[in-house]
PDB file of C-alpha atoms in Angstrom:
ATOM      1  CA  UNK A1230      53.246 110.903 -47.536  1.00  0.00           C
ATOM      2  CA  UNK A1231      56.353 109.503 -45.882  1.00  0.00           C
ATOM      3  CA  UNK A1232      59.658 109.694 -47.711  1.00  0.00           C
ATOM      4  CA  UNK A1233      59.518 105.917 -48.024  1.00  0.00           C
ATOM      5  CA  UNK A1234      56.407 106.191 -50.159  1.00  0.00           C
ATOM      6  CA  UNK A1235      57.907 108.920 -52.352  1.00  0.00           C
ATOM      7  CA  UNK A1236      58.972 107.804 -55.816  1.00  0.00           C
ATOM      8  CA  UNK A1237      62.401 108.225 -57.336  1.00  0.00           C
ATOM      9  CA  UNK A1238      62.613 110.787 -60.121  1.00  0.00           C
ATOM     10  CA  UNK A1239      65.048 109.701 -62.839  1.00  0.00           C
ATOM     11  CA  UNK A1240      65.748 112.617 -65.181  1.00  0.00           C
ATOM     12  CA  UNK A1241      67.457 112.052 -68.493  1.00  0.00           C
ATOM     13  CA  UNK A1242      69.012 115.304 -69.676  1.00  0.00           C
ATOM     14  CA  UNK A1243      68.917 116.175 -73.361  1.00  0.00           C
ATOM     15  CA  UNK A1244      67.344 118.422 -75.966  1.00  0.00           C
ATOM     16  CA  UNK A1245      63.901 117.698 -77.424  1.00  0.00           C
ATOM     17  CA  UNK A1246      63.505 117.249 -81.171  1.00  0.00           C
ATOM     18  CA  UNK A1247      64.538 114.658 -83.752  1.00  0.00           C
ATOM     19  CA  UNK A1248      67.561 116.681 -84.892  1.00  0.00           C
ATOM     20  CA  UNK A1249      69.173 116.248 -81.439  1.00  0.00           C
ATOM     21  CA  UNK A1250      68.216 112.612 -80.825  1.00  0.00           C
ATOM     22  CA  UNK A1251      71.636 111.077 -81.596  1.00  0.00           C
ATOM     23  CA  UNK A1252      73.756 113.875 -80.056  1.00  0.00           C
ATOM     24  CA  UNK A1253      76.312 113.212 -77.320  1.00  0.00           C
ATOM     25  CA  UNK A1254      74.382 115.739 -75.206  1.00  0.00           C
ATOM     26  CA  UNK A1255      71.325 113.458 -75.389  1.00  0.00           C
ATOM     27  CA  UNK A1256      72.742 110.333 -73.813  1.00  0.00           C
ATOM     28  CA  UNK A1257      70.532 111.016 -70.777  1.00  0.00           C
ATOM     29  CA  UNK A1258      67.455 110.716 -73.000  1.00  0.00           C
ATOM     30  CA  UNK A1259      68.837 107.476 -74.480  1.00  0.00           C
ATOM     31  CA  UNK A1260      69.260 105.952 -71.005  1.00  0.00           C
ATOM     32  CA  UNK A1261      65.749 106.832 -69.762  1.00  0.00           C
ATOM     33  CA  UNK A1262      64.302 105.624 -73.088  1.00  0.00           C
ATOM     34  CA  UNK A1263      65.892 102.232 -72.412  1.00  0.00           C
ATOM     35  CA  UNK A1264      64.655 102.233 -68.798  1.00  0.00           C
ATOM     36  CA  UNK A1265      61.129 102.982 -70.059  1.00  0.00           C
ATOM     37  CA  UNK A1266      61.421 100.072 -72.493  1.00  0.00           C
ATOM     38  CA  UNK A1267      62.508  97.771 -69.656  1.00  0.00           C
ATOM     39  CA  UNK A1268      59.507  98.935 -67.588  1.00  0.00           C
ATOM     40  CA  UNK A1269      57.235  98.532 -70.646  1.00  0.00           C
ATOM     41  CA  UNK A1270      56.193 102.153 -70.257  1.00  0.00           C
ATOM     42  CA  UNK A1271      55.354 104.802 -72.853  1.00  0.00           C
ATOM     43  CA  UNK A1272      56.316 108.434 -72.340  1.00  0.00           C
ATOM     44  CA  UNK A1273      53.352 110.799 -71.969  1.00  0.00           C
ATOM     45  CA  UNK A1274      53.266 114.581 -71.896  1.00  0.00           C
ATOM     46  CA  UNK A1275      53.137 116.081 -68.391  1.00  0.00           C
ATOM     47  CA  UNK A1276      52.022 119.615 -67.547  1.00  0.00           C
ATOM     48  CA  UNK A1277      55.508 120.240 -66.098  1.00  0.00           C
ATOM     49  CA  UNK A1278      56.862 120.564 -69.694  1.00  0.00           C
ATOM     50  CA  UNK A1279      58.282 117.060 -69.615  1.00  0.00           C
ATOM     51  CA  UNK A1280      57.607 113.602 -70.955  1.00  0.00           C
ATOM     52  CA  UNK A1281      57.143 111.073 -68.144  1.00  0.00           C
ATOM     53  CA  UNK A1282      56.695 107.363 -67.511  1.00  0.00           C
ATOM     54  CA  UNK A1283      55.456 106.209 -64.112  1.00  0.00           C
ATOM     55  CA  UNK A1284      56.116 102.660 -63.007  1.00  0.00           C
ATOM     56  CA  UNK A1285      58.131 100.348 -60.820  1.00  0.00           C
ATOM     57  CA  UNK A1286      61.785  99.382 -61.031  1.00  0.00           C
ATOM     58  CA  UNK A1287      63.599  96.431 -59.551  1.00  0.00           C
ATOM     59  CA  UNK A1288      62.764  92.849 -58.679  1.00  0.00           C
ATOM     60  CA  UNK A1289      59.502  92.184 -56.816  1.00  0.00           C
ATOM     61  CA  UNK A1290      59.956  92.573 -53.066  1.00  0.00           C
ATOM     62  CA  UNK A1291      61.521  95.207 -50.818  1.00  0.00           C
ATOM     63  CA  UNK A1292      63.914  96.483 -53.520  1.00  0.00           C
ATOM     64  CA  UNK A1293      61.005  97.237 -55.892  1.00  0.00           C
ATOM     65  CA  UNK A1294      60.680 101.029 -56.127  1.00  0.00           C
ATOM     66  CA  UNK A1295      58.180 103.484 -57.518  1.00  0.00           C
ATOM     67  CA  UNK A1296      59.890 105.592 -60.149  1.00  0.00           C
ATOM     68  CA  UNK A1297      59.075 108.432 -62.479  1.00  0.00           C
ATOM     69  CA  UNK A1298      61.251 108.609 -65.588  1.00  0.00           C
ATOM     70  CA  UNK A1299      61.385 112.082 -67.098  1.00  0.00           C
ATOM     71  CA  UNK A1300      62.698 113.889 -70.148  1.00  0.00           C
ATOM     72  CA  UNK A1301      62.427 117.694 -69.793  1.00  0.00           C
ATOM     73  CA  UNK A1302      61.047 119.214 -73.004  1.00  0.00           C
ATOM     74  CA  UNK A1303      62.533 122.647 -72.301  1.00  0.00           C
ATOM     75  CA  UNK A1304      66.002 122.403 -73.862  1.00  0.00           C
ATOM     76  CA  UNK A1305      69.022 121.522 -71.776  1.00  0.00           C
ATOM     77  CA  UNK A1306      69.868 124.920 -70.278  1.00  0.00           C
ATOM     78  CA  UNK A1307      66.325 125.277 -68.838  1.00  0.00           C
ATOM     79  CA  UNK A1308      66.015 121.750 -67.372  1.00  0.00           C
ATOM     80  CA  UNK A1309      65.656 123.044 -63.800  1.00  0.00           C
ATOM     81  CA  UNK A1310      62.120 124.372 -64.360  1.00  0.00           C
ATOM     82  CA  UNK A1311      60.514 121.094 -65.465  1.00  0.00           C
ATOM     83  CA  UNK A1312      62.525 119.043 -62.933  1.00  0.00           C
ATOM     84  CA  UNK A1313      61.447 121.293 -60.037  1.00  0.00           C
ATOM     85  CA  UNK A1314      57.822 121.153 -61.201  1.00  0.00           C
ATOM     86  CA  UNK A1315      57.988 117.342 -61.326  1.00  0.00           C
ATOM     87  CA  UNK A1316      59.661 117.216 -57.907  1.00  0.00           C
ATOM     88  CA  UNK A1317      56.809 119.271 -56.434  1.00  0.00           C
ATOM     89  CA  UNK A1318      54.083 117.369 -58.295  1.00  0.00           C
ATOM     90  CA  UNK A1319      55.327 113.934 -57.195  1.00  0.00           C
ATOM     91  CA  UNK A1320      56.619 115.149 -53.782  1.00  0.00           C
ATOM     92  CA  UNK A1321      60.093 113.729 -54.372  1.00  0.00           C
ATOM     93  CA  UNK A1322      62.834 114.470 -51.813  1.00  0.00           C
ATOM     94  CA  UNK A1323      65.918 115.880 -53.563  1.00  0.00           C
ATOM     95  CA  UNK A1324      68.077 112.870 -52.597  1.00  0.00           C
ATOM     96  CA  UNK A1325      65.720 110.676 -54.663  1.00  0.00           C
ATOM     97  CA  UNK A1326      66.344 112.690 -57.824  1.00  0.00           C
ATOM     98  CA  UNK A1327      68.825 111.221 -60.313  1.00  0.00           C
ATOM     99  CA  UNK A1328      70.171 113.217 -63.265  1.00  0.00           C
ATOM    100  CA  UNK A1329      71.565 111.090 -66.108  1.00  0.00           C
ATOM    101  CA  UNK A1330      73.849 113.232 -68.255  1.00  0.00           C
ATOM    102  CA  UNK A1331      76.869 113.491 -70.549  1.00  0.00           C
ATOM    103  CA  UNK A1332      80.202 114.390 -68.922  1.00  0.00           C
ATOM    104  CA  UNK A1333      83.130 115.930 -70.829  1.00  0.00           C
ATOM    105  CA  UNK A1334      85.774 115.286 -68.168  1.00  0.00           C
ATOM    106  CA  UNK A1335      85.290 111.526 -68.215  1.00  0.00           C
ATOM    107  CA  UNK A1336      86.521 109.396 -71.117  1.00  0.00           C
ATOM    108  CA  UNK A1337      84.053 107.615 -73.361  1.00  0.00           C
ATOM    109  CA  UNK A1338      82.539 105.069 -72.476  1.00  0.00           C
ATOM    110  CA  UNK A1339      83.108 105.428 -68.719  1.00  0.00           C
ATOM    111  CA  UNK A1340      80.470 105.806 -66.012  1.00  0.00           C
ATOM    112  CA  UNK A1341      80.707 107.582 -62.666  1.00  0.00           C
ATOM    113  CA  UNK A1342      77.978 107.921 -60.063  1.00  0.00           C
ATOM    114  CA  UNK A1343      77.927 110.524 -57.326  1.00  0.00           C
ATOM    115  CA  UNK A1344      75.720 112.525 -54.997  1.00  0.00           C
ATOM    116  CA  UNK A1345      75.922 116.320 -55.155  1.00  0.00           C
ATOM    117  CA  UNK A1346      78.867 118.332 -56.410  1.00  0.00           C
ATOM    118  CA  UNK A1347      79.448 121.058 -58.982  1.00  0.00           C
ATOM    119  CA  UNK A1348      77.976 121.333 -62.468  1.00  0.00           C
ATOM    120  CA  UNK A1349      81.337 121.250 -64.288  1.00  0.00           C
ATOM    121  CA  UNK A1350      80.028 123.706 -66.870  1.00  0.00           C
ATOM    122  CA  UNK A1351      77.092 121.436 -67.790  1.00  0.00           C
ATOM    123  CA  UNK A1352      74.119 123.701 -68.530  1.00  0.00           C
ATOM    124  CA  UNK A1353      71.497 121.106 -67.611  1.00  0.00           C
ATOM    125  CA  UNK A1354      73.050 120.526 -64.188  1.00  0.00           C
ATOM    126  CA  UNK A1355      73.605 124.264 -63.731  1.00  0.00           C
ATOM    127  CA  UNK A1356      69.892 124.868 -64.295  1.00  0.00           C
ATOM    128  CA  UNK A1357      68.851 122.029 -61.947  1.00  0.00           C
ATOM    129  CA  UNK A1358      71.243 123.144 -59.194  1.00  0.00           C
ATOM    130  CA  UNK A1359      70.087 126.750 -59.453  1.00  0.00           C
ATOM    131  CA  UNK A1360      66.473 125.583 -59.130  1.00  0.00           C
ATOM    132  CA  UNK A1361      66.814 123.153 -56.221  1.00  0.00           C
ATOM    133  CA  UNK A1362      70.346 122.908 -54.847  1.00  0.00           C
ATOM    134  CA  UNK A1363      73.046 120.372 -55.686  1.00  0.00           C
ATOM    135  CA  UNK A1364      72.119 117.427 -53.438  1.00  0.00           C
ATOM    136  CA  UNK A1365      70.764 115.121 -56.130  1.00  0.00           C
ATOM    137  CA  UNK A1366      72.383 112.002 -57.590  1.00  0.00           C
ATOM    138  CA  UNK A1367      74.212 112.062 -60.909  1.00  0.00           C
ATOM    139  CA  UNK A1368      74.884 109.226 -63.303  1.00  0.00           C
ATOM    140  CA  UNK A1369      77.689 110.746 -65.362  1.00  0.00           C
ATOM    141  CA  UNK A1370      78.162 109.228 -68.814  1.00  0.00           C
ATOM    142  CA  UNK A1371      81.645 110.071 -70.058  1.00  0.00           C
ATOM    143  CA  UNK A1372      81.854 111.456 -73.597  1.00  0.00           C
ATOM    144  CA  UNK A1373      85.449 112.736 -73.431  1.00  0.00           C
ATOM    145  CA  UNK A1374      86.774 116.077 -74.638  1.00  0.00           C
ATOM    146  CA  UNK A1375      86.378 117.481 -78.156  1.00  0.00           C
ATOM    147  CA  UNK A1376      89.244 116.724 -80.539  1.00  0.00           C
ATOM    148  CA  UNK A1377      91.628 119.452 -81.676  1.00  0.00           C
ATOM    149  CA  UNK A1378      90.158 122.929 -81.574  1.00  0.00           C
ATOM    150  CA  UNK A1379      86.527 121.917 -81.818  1.00  0.00           C
ATOM    151  CA  UNK A1380      84.294 124.029 -79.554  1.00  0.00           C
ATOM    152  CA  UNK A1381      82.611 122.174 -76.679  1.00  0.00           C
ATOM    153  CA  UNK A1382      79.156 123.352 -77.821  1.00  0.00           C
ATOM    154  CA  UNK A1383      79.737 121.909 -81.302  1.00  0.00           C
ATOM    155  CA  UNK A1384      81.080 118.648 -79.887  1.00  0.00           C
ATOM    156  CA  UNK A1385      78.174 117.919 -77.514  1.00  0.00           C
ATOM    157  CA  UNK A1386      75.615 118.759 -80.229  1.00  0.00           C
ATOM    158  CA  UNK A1387      77.164 116.299 -82.693  1.00  0.00           C
ATOM    159  CA  UNK A1388      76.091 112.679 -82.990  1.00  0.00           C
ATOM    160  CA  UNK A1389      78.373 109.980 -81.636  1.00  0.00           C
ATOM    161  CA  UNK A1390      81.064 109.052 -84.168  1.00  0.00           C
ATOM    162  CA  UNK A1391      80.857 105.768 -86.048  1.00  0.00           C
ATOM    163  CA  UNK A1392      83.566 104.225 -83.840  1.00  0.00           C
ATOM    164  CA  UNK A1393      81.757 105.434 -80.675  1.00  0.00           C
ATOM    165  CA  UNK A1394      78.468 104.025 -81.960  1.00  0.00           C
ATOM    166  CA  UNK A1395      79.977 100.537 -81.876  1.00  0.00           C
ATOM    167  CA  UNK A1396      79.963 100.774 -78.065  1.00  0.00           C
ATOM    168  CA  UNK A1397      76.978 103.082 -77.597  1.00  0.00           C
ATOM    169  CA  UNK A1398      74.335 100.396 -77.107  1.00  0.00           C
ATOM    170  CA  UNK A1399      76.518  98.652 -74.504  1.00  0.00           C
ATOM    171  CA  UNK A1400      77.223 101.996 -72.773  1.00  0.00           C
ATOM    172  CA  UNK A1401      73.556 103.031 -72.602  1.00  0.00           C
ATOM    173  CA  UNK A1402      72.667  99.554 -71.338  1.00  0.00           C
ATOM    174  CA  UNK A1403      75.331  99.764 -68.624  1.00  0.00           C
ATOM    175  CA  UNK A1404      74.162 103.251 -67.574  1.00  0.00           C
ATOM    176  CA  UNK A1405      70.577 101.950 -67.296  1.00  0.00           C
ATOM    177  CA  UNK A1406      71.845  99.047 -65.144  1.00  0.00           C
ATOM    178  CA  UNK A1407      73.670 101.564 -62.934  1.00  0.00           C
ATOM    179  CA  UNK A1408      70.475 103.610 -62.432  1.00  0.00           C
ATOM    180  CA  UNK A1409      68.564 100.458 -61.471  1.00  0.00           C
ATOM    181  CA  UNK A1410      71.307  99.471 -59.024  1.00  0.00           C
ATOM    182  CA  UNK A1411      71.394 102.970 -57.492  1.00  0.00           C
ATOM    183  CA  UNK A1412      67.622 102.976 -56.930  1.00  0.00           C
ATOM    184  CA  UNK A1413      67.432  99.412 -55.582  1.00  0.00           C
ATOM    185  CA  UNK A1414      70.662  99.096 -53.612  1.00  0.00           C
ATOM    186  CA  UNK A1415      71.954 102.598 -52.926  1.00  0.00           C
ATOM    187  CA  UNK A1416      74.830 104.767 -54.088  1.00  0.00           C
ATOM    188  CA  UNK A1417      77.782 102.898 -52.533  1.00  0.00           C
ATOM    189  CA  UNK A1418      76.756  99.582 -54.049  1.00  0.00           C
ATOM    190  CA  UNK A1419      76.167 101.210 -57.456  1.00  0.00           C
ATOM    191  CA  UNK A1420      79.508 103.045 -57.308  1.00  0.00           C
ATOM    192  CA  UNK A1421      81.460  99.918 -56.501  1.00  0.00           C
ATOM    193  CA  UNK A1422      79.725  98.021 -59.309  1.00  0.00           C
ATOM    194  CA  UNK A1423      79.733 100.684 -62.040  1.00  0.00           C
ATOM    195  CA  UNK A1424      82.308 103.415 -61.383  1.00  0.00           C
ATOM    196  CA  UNK A1425      85.179 102.663 -63.708  1.00  0.00           C
TER     197      UNK A1425
END
């Protein structure tokens, strides 16, 4: 299969389970859930310990792309295993893998897109990079730093605050738009449209 025929693998990072669903750490799941809704797809269990939706993204024509949306079901710090298994199963080149994740060093609600780079202490990225190298795309959803002396681990595993929730739907929607733009039009176009 040529690289052109290979799908894009869009991975939302998060933790499985209802108790984590509204956490800051799960914004990646929220974004791929919205993308699945837009594609009218339903997540199904995959043997790679992930939930997946297969479909197409983008307007009909040359910009229409095959995509696999995925939510690893392994907990955040073990995301690399399911993502690597999905990469191998769908034969996805690493530059067609997109991780959608929360980012402490970017203010809420700010987006940044990039290719490659460090993990910035993010356990999901750390696990993915260890499993397959760092040359995948990232859609970084800023959540800001914890207030006062709150530990980072406590902060990311808390739900968005009531004031943050006022903008959350808009933010998730914008992140989903950015993923669609990245897949259809490439990184530079998506960066100039969505990096703020």
